[in-house]
Amino acid sequence: MGFTPLGGLMMATRCGSLDPSVIGHLSSALEGGMPTIMDILNKKSGLLGVSGLSHDFRDVVNAAYPNDSAPDDSTETSVDKKYSVACGMRRSDNGDRKEISRDGVLEDIQQRCVLALDMFAHQAAREMLALVAALPGPLNAIVFTGGIGENSSLIRKKILSHLKCFESMSLDDARNERNDEVISTSSSSIMLLVVPTDEELQIARETLRVVGQR
C-alpha cells in the first residue's frame, strides 16, 4: 500500500502499482475523465480485471485449475454463470465451456485465470523482495497470513517459485498441502510459516488502548 490501497500488490478489484503513464493512456482512450479511470483502477481491475471472471480468489483458482472430471457440456457451471452475468458474455457455439464470446472475440477464461494467479504471485514475490532489501540483517523467515496466505497452498508455492534467489530455502510440499504451521523442510535455511491472523481482535486491542489513554 502506498498513498492509497491502489499501490503495491494487485488485489481483488484494485490494480496495484502500475506505470503512471497508464493514466494518460486511459484518459485519451476513455470517456468520463478521472472519475471513470479511478473507478476502473479501484473496482474493475486486479483479479477481476485480469481474469474477466470474478474478484473472488476461490472462483479464479477453480476456473484456472478445474477438477480432472470436467462437468457435462450441457450443464452450465456456477463459474460460467458468474462470468456470463457479470460480463454480459455467452458460451461459444462450439460448446467449449472455457471459451466465452464477447463482441465476436473468443476468450479462454481458464488461461485468463491462470494469468491472474501468476501475476498475483509474481507481484507478491516482487513486493516481498523489496521489503527484504530494507532488512538490517539476513532473512530468517517468510510468513504467509491472511485469507489467501493461510489457505492457498497453490499460491504459496507459486510465490516461492519466484524466490529461487534464496538457494537454500526449501518448501516441504506435503506440509504445504496440509497448511501446517511450518511448511519449510528441516534443512531449509529460511523458515516458511503459515500463521493465522485475527484482524478483528487486533483492531479491538488497538481501540481499547487508544480509548484507555483518554
PDB file of C-alpha atoms in Angstrom:
ATOM      1  CA  MET A   1       0.000   0.000   0.000  1.00  0.00           C
ATOM      2  CA  GLY A   2       1.232   3.449  -0.888  1.00  0.00           C
ATOM      3  CA  PHE A   3      -0.615   6.772  -0.664  1.00  0.00           C
ATOM      4  CA  THR A   4      -3.810   4.710  -1.166  1.00  0.00           C
ATOM      5  CA  PRO A   5      -4.576   0.947  -1.296  1.00  0.00           C
ATOM      6  CA  LEU A   6      -4.075   1.100  -5.083  1.00  0.00           C
ATOM      7  CA  GLY A   7      -0.311   0.934  -4.611  1.00  0.00           C
ATOM      8  CA  GLY A   8       1.606  -2.275  -4.063  1.00  0.00           C
ATOM      9  CA  LEU A   9       0.162  -5.729  -4.686  1.00  0.00           C
ATOM     10  CA  MET A  10      -2.797  -6.208  -7.042  1.00  0.00           C
ATOM     11  CA  MET A  11      -5.931  -7.079  -5.096  1.00  0.00           C
ATOM     12  CA  ALA A  12      -9.417  -8.428  -5.741  1.00  0.00           C
ATOM     13  CA  THR A  13     -10.508  -5.395  -7.783  1.00  0.00           C
ATOM     14  CA  ARG A  14      -7.612  -2.941  -7.345  1.00  0.00           C
ATOM     15  CA  CYS A  15      -4.856  -2.734  -9.939  1.00  0.00           C
ATOM     16  CA  GLY A  16      -1.816  -2.465  -7.683  1.00  0.00           C
ATOM     17  CA  SER A  17       1.264  -0.447  -8.660  1.00  0.00           C
ATOM     18  CA  LEU A  18       1.410   0.469 -12.338  1.00  0.00           C
ATOM     19  CA  ASP A  19       3.161   2.806 -14.746  1.00  0.00           C
ATOM     20  CA  PRO A  20       1.720   6.324 -14.200  1.00  0.00           C
ATOM     21  CA  SER A  21       1.577   6.729 -17.981  1.00  0.00           C
ATOM     22  CA  VAL A  22      -1.331   4.286 -17.957  1.00  0.00           C
ATOM     23  CA  ILE A  23      -3.460   7.100 -16.510  1.00  0.00           C
ATOM     24  CA  GLY A  24      -2.671   9.303 -19.501  1.00  0.00           C
ATOM     25  CA  HIS A  25      -3.421   6.490 -21.943  1.00  0.00           C
ATOM     26  CA  LEU A  26      -6.778   5.742 -20.304  1.00  0.00           C
ATOM     27  CA  SER A  27      -7.737   9.424 -20.268  1.00  0.00           C
ATOM     28  CA  SER A  28      -7.321   9.589 -24.039  1.00  0.00           C
ATOM     29  CA  ALA A  29      -8.966   6.223 -24.694  1.00  0.00           C
ATOM     30  CA  LEU A  30     -11.993   6.506 -22.403  1.00  0.00           C
ATOM     31  CA  GLU A  31     -14.805   8.936 -21.852  1.00  0.00           C
ATOM     32  CA  GLY A  32     -15.738  10.079 -18.374  1.00  0.00           C
ATOM     33  CA  GLY A  33     -12.441  11.565 -17.249  1.00  0.00           C
ATOM     34  CA  MET A  34     -10.678  10.862 -13.987  1.00  0.00           C
ATOM     35  CA  PRO A  35     -13.752   9.535 -12.087  1.00  0.00           C
ATOM     36  CA  THR A  36     -14.162   6.784 -14.686  1.00  0.00           C
ATOM     37  CA  ILE A  37     -10.449   5.927 -14.604  1.00  0.00           C
ATOM     38  CA  MET A  38     -10.355   5.748 -10.804  1.00  0.00           C
ATOM     39  CA  ASP A  39     -13.460   3.559 -10.817  1.00  0.00           C
ATOM     40  CA  ILE A  40     -11.741   1.139 -13.202  1.00  0.00           C
ATOM     41  CA  LEU A  41      -8.496   1.060 -11.216  1.00  0.00           C
ATOM     42  CA  ASN A  42     -10.303   0.584  -7.896  1.00  0.00           C
ATOM     43  CA  LYS A  43     -13.292  -1.599  -8.773  1.00  0.00           C
ATOM     44  CA  LYS A  44     -12.695  -3.318 -12.118  1.00  0.00           C
ATOM     45  CA  SER A  45      -9.007  -4.263 -12.073  1.00  0.00           C
ATOM     46  CA  GLY A  46      -6.914  -6.747 -10.096  1.00  0.00           C
ATOM     47  CA  LEU A  47      -8.063 -10.370 -10.102  1.00  0.00           C
ATOM     48  CA  LEU A  48     -11.430  -9.358 -11.563  1.00  0.00           C
ATOM     49  CA  GLY A  49      -9.959  -7.324 -14.379  1.00  0.00           C
ATOM     50  CA  VAL A  50      -7.289  -9.817 -15.437  1.00  0.00           C
ATOM     51  CA  SER A  51      -9.394 -12.966 -15.087  1.00  0.00           C
ATOM     52  CA  GLY A  52     -12.537 -11.388 -16.511  1.00  0.00           C
ATOM     53  CA  LEU A  53     -14.418 -13.697 -14.173  1.00  0.00           C
ATOM     54  CA  SER A  54     -14.509 -12.762 -10.511  1.00  0.00           C
ATOM     55  CA  HIS A  55     -12.858 -10.847  -7.700  1.00  0.00           C
ATOM     56  CA  ASP A  56     -13.155 -13.963  -5.527  1.00  0.00           C
ATOM     57  CA  PHE A  57      -9.826 -15.789  -5.342  1.00  0.00           C
ATOM     58  CA  ARG A  58     -11.578 -19.156  -4.988  1.00  0.00           C
ATOM     59  CA  ASP A  59     -13.544 -18.695  -8.215  1.00  0.00           C
ATOM     60  CA  VAL A  60     -10.384 -17.760 -10.092  1.00  0.00           C
ATOM     61  CA  VAL A  61      -8.493 -20.810  -8.761  1.00  0.00           C
ATOM     62  CA  ASN A  62     -11.367 -23.174  -9.605  1.00  0.00           C
ATOM     63  CA  ALA A  63     -11.570 -21.815 -13.143  1.00  0.00           C
ATOM     64  CA  ALA A  64      -7.788 -21.864 -13.654  1.00  0.00           C
ATOM     65  CA  TYR A  65      -7.336 -25.401 -12.365  1.00  0.00           C
ATOM     66  CA  PRO A  66     -10.651 -27.264 -12.719  1.00  0.00           C
ATOM     67  CA  ASN A  67     -11.138 -30.804 -11.450  1.00  0.00           C
ATOM     68  CA  ASP A  68      -9.954 -33.620 -13.703  1.00  0.00           C
ATOM     69  CA  SER A  69     -13.563 -34.743 -14.177  1.00  0.00           C
ATOM     70  CA  ALA A  70     -14.964 -31.935 -16.321  1.00  0.00           C
ATOM     71  CA  PRO A  71     -18.682 -31.197 -15.973  1.00  0.00           C
ATOM     72  CA  ASP A  72     -21.162 -32.217 -18.640  1.00  0.00           C
ATOM     73  CA  ASP A  73     -21.022 -29.768 -21.543  1.00  0.00           C
ATOM     74  CA  SER A  74     -24.776 -29.356 -21.412  1.00  0.00           C
ATOM     75  CA  THR A  75     -24.594 -28.099 -17.820  1.00  0.00           C
ATOM     76  CA  GLU A  76     -23.558 -24.533 -17.188  1.00  0.00           C
ATOM     77  CA  THR A  77     -21.383 -24.320 -14.099  1.00  0.00           C
ATOM     78  CA  SER A  78     -21.657 -21.658 -11.394  1.00  0.00           C
ATOM     79  CA  VAL A  79     -18.385 -20.165 -12.660  1.00  0.00           C
ATOM     80  CA  ASP A  80     -19.828 -19.883 -16.186  1.00  0.00           C
ATOM     81  CA  LYS A  81     -22.962 -18.238 -14.829  1.00  0.00           C
ATOM     82  CA  LYS A  82     -20.997 -15.671 -12.836  1.00  0.00           C
ATOM     83  CA  TYR A  83     -18.836 -14.926 -15.873  1.00  0.00           C
ATOM     84  CA  SER A  84     -21.813 -14.544 -18.213  1.00  0.00           C
ATOM     85  CA  VAL A  85     -23.863 -12.411 -15.850  1.00  0.00           C
ATOM     86  CA  ALA A  86     -21.005 -10.155 -14.721  1.00  0.00           C
ATOM     87  CA  CYS A  87     -19.526  -9.546 -18.162  1.00  0.00           C
ATOM     88  CA  GLY A  88     -22.540  -9.936 -20.465  1.00  0.00           C
ATOM     89  CA  MET A  89     -20.896 -12.807 -22.296  1.00  0.00           C
ATOM     90  CA  ARG A  90     -22.192 -16.082 -23.673  1.00  0.00           C
ATOM     91  CA  ARG A  91     -20.724 -19.509 -24.319  1.00  0.00           C
ATOM     92  CA  SER A  92     -19.344 -20.119 -27.786  1.00  0.00           C
ATOM     93  CA  ASP A  93     -21.341 -22.149 -30.289  1.00  0.00           C
ATOM     94  CA  ASN A  94     -18.761 -24.932 -30.282  1.00  0.00           C
ATOM     95  CA  GLY A  95     -19.801 -25.883 -26.733  1.00  0.00           C
ATOM     96  CA  ASP A  96     -16.371 -25.330 -25.221  1.00  0.00           C
ATOM     97  CA  ARG A  97     -17.021 -24.356 -21.604  1.00  0.00           C
ATOM     98  CA  LYS A  98     -13.806 -22.357 -21.435  1.00  0.00           C
ATOM     99  CA  GLU A  99     -14.391 -20.157 -24.459  1.00  0.00           C
ATOM    100  CA  ILE A 100     -16.596 -17.117 -23.906  1.00  0.00           C
ATOM    101  CA  SER A 101     -17.671 -14.847 -26.737  1.00  0.00           C
ATOM    102  CA  ARG A 102     -17.756 -11.058 -26.440  1.00  0.00           C
ATOM    103  CA  ASP A 103     -18.246  -8.872 -29.486  1.00  0.00           C
ATOM    104  CA  GLY A 104     -17.295 -11.784 -31.728  1.00  0.00           C
ATOM    105  CA  VAL A 105     -13.978 -12.396 -29.925  1.00  0.00           C
ATOM    106  CA  LEU A 106     -13.366 -15.705 -28.170  1.00  0.00           C
ATOM    107  CA  GLU A 107     -11.553 -15.552 -24.846  1.00  0.00           C
ATOM    108  CA  ASP A 108     -10.238 -18.522 -22.903  1.00  0.00           C
ATOM    109  CA  ILE A 109     -11.399 -17.997 -19.341  1.00  0.00           C
ATOM    110  CA  GLN A 110      -9.033 -20.645 -17.985  1.00  0.00           C
ATOM    111  CA  GLN A 111      -5.957 -19.004 -19.494  1.00  0.00           C
ATOM    112  CA  ARG A 112      -7.004 -15.603 -18.160  1.00  0.00           C
ATOM    113  CA  CYS A 113      -7.498 -17.021 -14.665  1.00  0.00           C
ATOM    114  CA  VAL A 114      -4.092 -18.725 -14.747  1.00  0.00           C
ATOM    115  CA  LEU A 115      -2.574 -15.415 -15.848  1.00  0.00           C
ATOM    116  CA  ALA A 116      -4.287 -13.582 -12.975  1.00  0.00           C
ATOM    117  CA  LEU A 117      -2.874 -16.028 -10.412  1.00  0.00           C
ATOM    118  CA  ASP A 118       0.598 -15.899 -11.964  1.00  0.00           C
ATOM    119  CA  MET A 119       0.565 -12.112 -11.905  1.00  0.00           C
ATOM    120  CA  PHE A 120      -0.568 -12.080  -8.280  1.00  0.00           C
ATOM    121  CA  ALA A 121       2.206 -14.483  -7.261  1.00  0.00           C
ATOM    122  CA  HIS A 122       4.899 -12.609  -9.189  1.00  0.00           C
ATOM    123  CA  GLN A 123       3.855  -9.271  -7.716  1.00  0.00           C
ATOM    124  CA  ALA A 124       3.731 -10.726  -4.196  1.00  0.00           C
ATOM    125  CA  ALA A 125       7.282 -12.048  -4.599  1.00  0.00           C
ATOM    126  CA  ARG A 126       8.434  -8.701  -6.013  1.00  0.00           C
ATOM    127  CA  GLU A 127       6.935  -6.769  -3.101  1.00  0.00           C
ATOM    128  CA  MET A 128       8.474  -9.243  -0.659  1.00  0.00           C
ATOM    129  CA  LEU A 129      11.938  -8.788  -2.135  1.00  0.00           C
ATOM    130  CA  ALA A 130      11.541  -5.013  -1.883  1.00  0.00           C
ATOM    131  CA  LEU A 131      10.963  -5.426   1.854  1.00  0.00           C
ATOM    132  CA  VAL A 132      13.901  -7.814   2.171  1.00  0.00           C
ATOM    133  CA  ALA A 133      16.149  -5.107   0.710  1.00  0.00           C
ATOM    134  CA  ALA A 134      15.305  -2.918   3.719  1.00  0.00           C
ATOM    135  CA  LEU A 135      16.225  -5.540   6.337  1.00  0.00           C
ATOM    136  CA  PRO A 136      19.232  -4.686   8.526  1.00  0.00           C
ATOM    137  CA  GLY A 137      20.315  -8.328   8.564  1.00  0.00           C
ATOM    138  CA  PRO A 138      19.650 -11.709   6.934  1.00  0.00           C
ATOM    139  CA  LEU A 139      16.183 -13.010   6.111  1.00  0.00           C
ATOM    140  CA  ASN A 140      15.215 -15.598   8.743  1.00  0.00           C
ATOM    141  CA  ALA A 141      11.608 -16.415   7.904  1.00  0.00           C
ATOM    142  CA  ILE A 142       8.770 -15.815   5.459  1.00  0.00           C
ATOM    143  CA  VAL A 143       5.275 -15.721   6.959  1.00  0.00           C
ATOM    144  CA  PHE A 144       2.095 -16.345   4.969  1.00  0.00           C
ATOM    145  CA  THR A 145      -1.050 -14.972   6.577  1.00  0.00           C
ATOM    146  CA  GLY A 146      -4.475 -13.564   5.739  1.00  0.00           C
ATOM    147  CA  GLY A 147      -7.182 -15.407   3.826  1.00  0.00           C
ATOM    148  CA  ILE A 148      -5.067 -16.322   0.793  1.00  0.00           C
ATOM    149  CA  GLY A 149      -1.762 -16.831   2.595  1.00  0.00           C
ATOM    150  CA  GLU A 150      -3.321 -19.074   5.233  1.00  0.00           C
ATOM    151  CA  ASN A 151      -5.489 -21.217   2.962  1.00  0.00           C
ATOM    152  CA  SER A 152      -3.963 -21.470  -0.504  1.00  0.00           C
ATOM    153  CA  SER A 153      -1.112 -23.948  -0.834  1.00  0.00           C
ATOM    154  CA  LEU A 154      -1.196 -23.223  -4.569  1.00  0.00           C
ATOM    155  CA  ILE A 155      -0.460 -19.513  -4.272  1.00  0.00           C
ATOM    156  CA  ARG A 156       2.191 -20.055  -1.581  1.00  0.00           C
ATOM    157  CA  LYS A 157       4.028 -22.416  -3.902  1.00  0.00           C
ATOM    158  CA  LYS A 158       3.674 -20.026  -6.831  1.00  0.00           C
ATOM    159  CA  ILE A 159       5.077 -17.128  -4.795  1.00  0.00           C
ATOM    160  CA  LEU A 160       8.018 -19.161  -3.536  1.00  0.00           C
ATOM    161  CA  SER A 161       8.814 -20.307  -7.082  1.00  0.00           C
ATOM    162  CA  HIS A 162       9.817 -16.691  -7.801  1.00  0.00           C
ATOM    163  CA  LEU A 163      12.254 -16.628  -4.873  1.00  0.00           C
ATOM    164  CA  LYS A 164      14.862 -19.048  -6.202  1.00  0.00           C
ATOM    165  CA  CYS A 165      17.493 -16.448  -5.404  1.00  0.00           C
ATOM    166  CA  PHE A 166      17.378 -17.973  -1.907  1.00  0.00           C
ATOM    167  CA  GLU A 167      19.003 -21.226  -2.969  1.00  0.00           C
ATOM    168  CA  SER A 168      18.999 -22.832   0.479  1.00  0.00           C
ATOM    169  CA  MET A 169      15.298 -22.150   1.059  1.00  0.00           C
ATOM    170  CA  SER A 170      13.208 -25.290   0.646  1.00  0.00           C
ATOM    171  CA  LEU A 171       9.446 -25.880   0.666  1.00  0.00           C
ATOM    172  CA  ASP A 172       8.001 -29.149   2.008  1.00  0.00           C
ATOM    173  CA  ASP A 173       5.160 -29.909  -0.418  1.00  0.00           C
ATOM    174  CA  ALA A 174       3.341 -32.240   1.963  1.00  0.00           C
ATOM    175  CA  ARG A 175       3.383 -29.725   4.799  1.00  0.00           C
ATOM    176  CA  ASN A 176       2.290 -27.003   2.406  1.00  0.00           C
ATOM    177  CA  GLU A 177      -0.687 -29.050   1.211  1.00  0.00           C
ATOM    178  CA  ARG A 178      -1.733 -29.678   4.827  1.00  0.00           C
ATOM    179  CA  ASN A 179      -1.464 -25.969   5.690  1.00  0.00           C
ATOM    180  CA  ASP A 180       0.923 -26.818   8.526  1.00  0.00           C
ATOM    181  CA  GLU A 181       2.291 -24.001  10.651  1.00  0.00           C
ATOM    182  CA  VAL A 182       5.812 -24.759   9.379  1.00  0.00           C
ATOM    183  CA  ILE A 183       5.884 -25.596   5.667  1.00  0.00           C
ATOM    184  CA  SER A 184       9.644 -25.498   5.078  1.00  0.00           C
ATOM    185  CA  THR A 185      11.845 -28.579   5.117  1.00  0.00           C
ATOM    186  CA  SER A 186      14.051 -29.295   8.113  1.00  0.00           C
ATOM    187  CA  SER A 187      17.115 -28.371   6.051  1.00  0.00           C
ATOM    188  CA  SER A 188      15.778 -25.023   4.815  1.00  0.00           C
ATOM    189  CA  SER A 189      17.865 -22.026   5.857  1.00  0.00           C
ATOM    190  CA  ILE A 190      14.739 -19.837   5.854  1.00  0.00           C
ATOM    191  CA  MET A 191      11.681 -20.850   7.855  1.00  0.00           C
ATOM    192  CA  LEU A 192       8.426 -20.795   5.908  1.00  0.00           C
ATOM    193  CA  LEU A 193       5.448 -20.275   8.186  1.00  0.00           C
ATOM    194  CA  VAL A 194       1.655 -20.166   7.909  1.00  0.00           C
ATOM    195  CA  VAL A 195       0.307 -18.004  10.719  1.00  0.00           C
ATOM    196  CA  PRO A 196      -3.431 -17.270  11.141  1.00  0.00           C
ATOM    197  CA  THR A 197      -4.358 -13.648  11.609  1.00  0.00           C
ATOM    198  CA  ASP A 198      -7.152 -12.129  13.670  1.00  0.00           C
ATOM    199  CA  GLU A 199      -7.591  -8.582  12.422  1.00  0.00           C
ATOM    200  CA  GLU A 200     -10.789  -8.009  14.396  1.00  0.00           C
ATOM    201  CA  LEU A 201      -9.050  -8.872  17.676  1.00  0.00           C
ATOM    202  CA  GLN A 202      -6.096  -6.619  16.875  1.00  0.00           C
ATOM    203  CA  ILE A 203      -8.423  -3.742  15.975  1.00  0.00           C
ATOM    204  CA  ALA A 204     -10.268  -4.246  19.279  1.00  0.00           C
ATOM    205  CA  ARG A 205      -6.984  -4.213  21.214  1.00  0.00           C
ATOM    206  CA  GLU A 206      -5.775  -1.054  19.489  1.00  0.00           C
ATOM    207  CA  THR A 207      -9.133   0.640  20.070  1.00  0.00           C
ATOM    208  CA  LEU A 208      -9.068  -0.290  23.747  1.00  0.00           C
ATOM    209  CA  ARG A 209      -5.515   1.069  24.026  1.00  0.00           C
ATOM    210  CA  VAL A 210      -6.494   4.403  22.455  1.00  0.00           C
ATOM    211  CA  VAL A 211      -9.691   4.721  24.498  1.00  0.00           C
ATOM    212  CA  GLY A 212      -7.760   3.888  27.649  1.00  0.00           C
ATOM    213  CA  GLN A 213      -5.413   6.831  27.048  1.00  0.00           C
ATOM    214  CA  ARG A 214      -8.239   9.367  27.175  1.00  0.00           C
TER     215      ARG A 214
END
